[in-house]
Amino acid sequence: MAGLADDWEENRQVCIDVLCAYLRMPYEPDPGSDAPTPQRLAFQAIREVRHTVIRVITAHLRKGAPTSWQGLHFDFCGVVFDGGDFSFAQLSGGGLEFQGARFCGGEVSFRYTQFCGADVYFRGAQFSGGKISFDHAEFSDGWVNFYEVEFSGSEISFADARFSGGKVEFGSEFAGGTISFTGAHFSGSRVRFSMA
């Protein structure tokens, strides 16, 4: 599907929509080590495909990608993330929607990701497990919305993140886990914690 998106520019968004739709399919949690072998293998296979889709999308958003998917829309609404690597992506224009997504385990990395002029919505997302890193991420000239997000069990880090222009809103519920802004830089951006 990614190859088709690369070759079919006028319908690239449609191909990306299909990839994102795969991630939005119903998620079956890890059955555990006591589950029958076929059930464990099926979970591992589906999980690997899901993580591969994330890697393919991210590869097209990194600097130097042979075919760039910059400025397009990525709909991750309701997706369950039990890991995934978005690090070093450069998001200029377009949008990412994580509304209602659940981050429930593993490690999800947005390290060194540049949110420059893109609108990113985490509204209503749940961070209930695992580790999520926005370390060294850059937020500028866009809108990043963490409104009505529940931080209840994850380890979340914005260490050394840079907020320079644009708007970031954290009208969220902090009820457990840890969230760190160690070494974060705020200059010229509007960062709000109203209703937190």
GROMACS .gro file of C-alpha atoms in nm:
model
  196
    1MET     CA    1   0.000   0.000   0.000
    2ALA     CA    2   0.288   0.237   0.079
    3GLY     CA    3   0.444   0.162  -0.260
    4LEU     CA    4   0.115   0.243  -0.429
    5ALA     CA    5   0.097   0.571  -0.234
    6ASP     CA    6   0.447   0.661  -0.351
    7ASP     CA    7   0.364   0.598  -0.717
    8TRP     CA    8   0.010   0.743  -0.721
    9GLU     CA    9   0.042   1.101  -0.604
   10GLU     CA   10  -0.313   1.209  -0.686
   11ASN     CA   11  -0.454   0.935  -0.460
   12ARG     CA   12  -0.176   0.924  -0.202
   13GLN     CA   13  -0.411   1.043   0.073
   14VAL     CA   14  -0.649   0.754  -0.001
   15CYS     CA   15  -0.367   0.502   0.039
   16ILE     CA   16  -0.261   0.664   0.368
   17ASP     CA   17  -0.623   0.651   0.485
   18VAL     CA   18  -0.621   0.273   0.427
   19LEU     CA   19  -0.298   0.228   0.626
   20CYS     CA   20  -0.440   0.433   0.914
   21ALA     CA   21  -0.769   0.240   0.896
   22TYR     CA   22  -0.576  -0.082   0.952
   23LEU     CA   23  -0.438   0.060   1.277
   24ARG     CA   24  -0.791   0.161   1.384
   25MET     CA   25  -0.921  -0.197   1.353
   26PRO     CA   26  -1.032  -0.357   1.682
   27TYR     CA   27  -0.738  -0.433   1.906
   28GLU     CA   28  -0.707  -0.761   2.090
   29PRO     CA   29  -0.475  -0.731   2.392
   30ASP     CA   30  -0.184  -0.961   2.460
   31PRO     CA   31  -0.337  -1.297   2.564
   32GLY     CA   32  -0.046  -1.361   2.800
   33SER     CA   33   0.207  -1.637   2.824
   34ASP     CA   34  -0.053  -1.890   2.949
   35ALA     CA   35  -0.260  -1.862   2.629
   36PRO     CA   36  -0.244  -2.140   2.368
   37THR     CA   37   0.049  -2.109   2.127
   38PRO     CA   38  -0.166  -2.033   1.817
   39GLN     CA   39  -0.335  -1.745   2.002
   40ARG     CA   40   0.000  -1.599   2.116
   41LEU     CA   41   0.148  -1.630   1.766
   42ALA     CA   42  -0.156  -1.462   1.610
   43PHE     CA   43  -0.123  -1.169   1.852
   44GLN     CA   44   0.249  -1.134   1.783
   45ALA     CA   45   0.193  -1.141   1.405
   46ILE     CA   46  -0.077  -0.874   1.412
   47ARG     CA   47   0.130  -0.660   1.650
   48GLU     CA   48   0.430  -0.680   1.416
   49VAL     CA   49   0.218  -0.568   1.119
   50ARG     CA   50   0.080  -0.275   1.321
   51HIS     CA   51   0.429  -0.161   1.423
   52THR     CA   52   0.547  -0.199   1.063
   53VAL     CA   53   0.269   0.031   0.941
   54ILE     CA   54   0.384   0.294   1.193
   55ARG     CA   55   0.748   0.254   1.082
   56VAL     CA   56   0.652   0.292   0.714
   57ILE     CA   57   0.450   0.607   0.782
   58THR     CA   58   0.730   0.757   0.990
   59ALA     CA   59   0.993   0.677   0.726
   60HIS     CA   60   0.794   0.889   0.478
   61LEU     CA   61   0.789   1.181   0.723
   62ARG     CA   62   1.162   1.192   0.791
   63LYS     CA   63   1.410   1.422   0.628
   64GLY     CA   64   1.553   1.270   0.311
   65ALA     CA   65   1.262   1.032   0.250
   66PRO     CA   66   1.265   0.929  -0.121
   67THR     CA   67   0.893   1.013  -0.135
   68SER     CA   68   0.766   1.259   0.124
   69TRP     CA   69   0.419   1.238   0.275
   70GLN     CA   70   0.446   1.585   0.430
   71GLY     CA   71   0.134   1.798   0.445
   72LEU     CA   72  -0.107   1.503   0.440
   73HIS     CA   73  -0.356   1.392   0.703
   74PHE     CA   74  -0.302   1.094   0.935
   75ASP     CA   75  -0.606   0.968   1.127
   76PHE     CA   76  -0.503   0.766   1.434
   77CYS     CA   77  -0.830   0.834   1.619
   78GLY     CA   78  -0.909   0.551   1.858
   79VAL     CA   79  -0.592   0.356   1.776
   80VAL     CA   80  -0.446   0.146   2.056
   81PHE     CA   81  -0.069   0.192   2.078
   82ASP     CA   82   0.136  -0.075   2.254
   83GLY     CA   83   0.458   0.060   2.105
   84GLY     CA   84   0.566   0.250   1.796
   85ASP     CA   85   0.838   0.478   1.672
   86PHE     CA   86   0.759   0.825   1.532
   87SER     CA   87   1.103   0.962   1.621
   88PHE     CA   88   1.275   1.211   1.389
   89ALA     CA   89   0.957   1.269   1.187
   90GLN     CA   90   0.914   1.619   1.049
   91LEU     CA   91   0.555   1.733   1.040
   92SER     CA   92   0.504   2.054   0.846
   93GLY     CA   93   0.146   2.125   0.754
   94GLY     CA   94  -0.122   1.861   0.738
   95GLY     CA   95  -0.245   1.704   1.056
   96LEU     CA   96  -0.221   1.412   1.291
   97GLU     CA   97  -0.522   1.303   1.489
   98PHE     CA   98  -0.479   1.088   1.798
   99GLN     CA   99  -0.822   1.174   1.940
  100GLY     CA  100  -0.942   0.896   2.167
  101ALA     CA  101  -0.624   0.695   2.110
  102ARG     CA  102  -0.499   0.470   2.391
  103PHE     CA  103  -0.133   0.442   2.483
  104CYS     CA  104  -0.136   0.132   2.701
  105GLY     CA  105   0.204  -0.032   2.692
  106GLY     CA  106   0.541  -0.067   2.533
  107GLU     CA  107   0.733   0.243   2.425
  108VAL     CA  108   0.602   0.507   2.186
  109SER     CA  109   0.866   0.752   2.077
  110PHE     CA  110   0.822   1.102   1.937
  111ARG     CA  111   1.187   1.185   2.017
  112TYR     CA  112   1.332   1.463   1.800
  113THR     CA  113   1.003   1.491   1.610
  114GLN     CA  114   0.939   1.836   1.466
  115PHE     CA  115   0.581   1.959   1.485
  116CYS     CA  116   0.623   2.270   1.266
  117GLY     CA  117   0.300   2.419   1.140
  118ALA     CA  118   0.110   2.093   1.181
  119ASP     CA  119  -0.203   2.052   1.388
  120VAL     CA  120  -0.179   1.754   1.623
  121TYR     CA  121  -0.480   1.647   1.827
  122PHE     CA  122  -0.453   1.412   2.125
  123ARG     CA  123  -0.792   1.524   2.261
  124GLY     CA  124  -0.953   1.252   2.470
  125ALA     CA  125  -0.651   1.022   2.446
  126GLN     CA  126  -0.563   0.793   2.735
  127PHE     CA  127  -0.207   0.738   2.852
  128SER     CA  128  -0.248   0.443   3.086
  129GLY     CA  129   0.071   0.244   3.053
  130GLY     CA  130   0.410   0.219   2.893
  131LYS     CA  131   0.658   0.493   2.819
  132ILE     CA  132   0.596   0.787   2.583
  133SER     CA  133   0.883   1.016   2.491
  134PHE     CA  134   0.864   1.363   2.339
  135ASP     CA  135   1.228   1.423   2.435
  136HIS     CA  136   1.394   1.690   2.217
  137ALA     CA  137   1.072   1.734   2.016
  138GLU     CA  138   1.007   2.076   1.863
  139PHE     CA  139   0.666   2.241   1.868
  140SER     CA  140   0.638   2.554   1.652
  141ASP     CA  141   0.373   2.740   1.453
  142GLY     CA  142   0.098   2.483   1.491
  143TRP     CA  143  -0.158   2.367   1.742
  144VAL     CA  144  -0.097   2.067   1.967
  145ASN     CA  145  -0.404   1.975   2.168
  146PHE     CA  146  -0.384   1.755   2.479
  147TYR     CA  147  -0.729   1.866   2.598
  148GLU     CA  148  -0.935   1.613   2.800
  149VAL     CA  149  -0.644   1.369   2.797
  150GLU     CA  150  -0.609   1.123   3.085
  151PHE     CA  151  -0.257   1.069   3.213
  152SER     CA  152  -0.312   0.781   3.453
  153GLY     CA  153  -0.027   0.535   3.439
  154SER     CA  154   0.229   0.612   3.173
  155GLU     CA  155   0.577   0.755   3.204
  156ILE     CA  156   0.573   1.062   2.976
  157SER     CA  157   0.871   1.282   2.908
  158PHE     CA  158   0.905   1.619   2.736
  159ALA     CA  159   1.271   1.646   2.841
  160ASP     CA  160   1.454   1.915   2.643
  161ALA     CA  161   1.149   1.971   2.421
  162ARG     CA  162   1.126   2.314   2.258
  163PHE     CA  163   0.805   2.512   2.244
  164SER     CA  164   0.863   2.814   2.016
  165GLY     CA  165   0.553   2.959   1.858
  166GLY     CA  166   0.218   2.801   1.803
  167LYS     CA  167  -0.016   2.682   2.073
  168VAL     CA  168  -0.005   2.383   2.308
  169GLU     CA  169  -0.293   2.300   2.542
  170PHE     CA  170  -0.281   2.061   2.838
  171GLY     CA  171  -0.638   2.078   2.973
  172SER     CA  172  -0.582   1.725   3.097
  173GLU     CA  173  -0.634   1.502   3.398
  174PHE     CA  174  -0.314   1.399   3.572
  175ALA     CA  175  -0.412   1.111   3.798
  176GLY     CA  176  -0.113   0.880   3.801
  177GLY     CA  177   0.210   0.789   3.632
  178THR     CA  178   0.476   1.055   3.577
  179ILE     CA  179   0.513   1.345   3.337
  180SER     CA  180   0.835   1.541   3.308
  181PHE     CA  181   0.927   1.871   3.143
  182THR     CA  182   1.290   1.861   3.259
  183GLY     CA  183   1.499   2.099   3.050
  184ALA     CA  184   1.206   2.201   2.828
  185HIS     CA  185   1.236   2.544   2.662
  186PHE     CA  186   0.940   2.780   2.620
  187SER     CA  187   0.986   3.086   2.399
  188GLY     CA  188   0.714   3.271   2.211
  189SER     CA  189   0.461   2.992   2.228
  190ARG     CA  190   0.129   2.981   2.405
  191VAL     CA  191   0.117   2.689   2.649
  192ARG     CA  192  -0.197   2.647   2.856
  193PHE     CA  193  -0.287   2.418   3.146
  194SER     CA  194  -0.635   2.562   3.194
  195MET     CA  195  -0.891   2.312   3.328
  196ALA     CA  196  -0.612   2.066   3.413
   0.00000   0.00000   0.00000
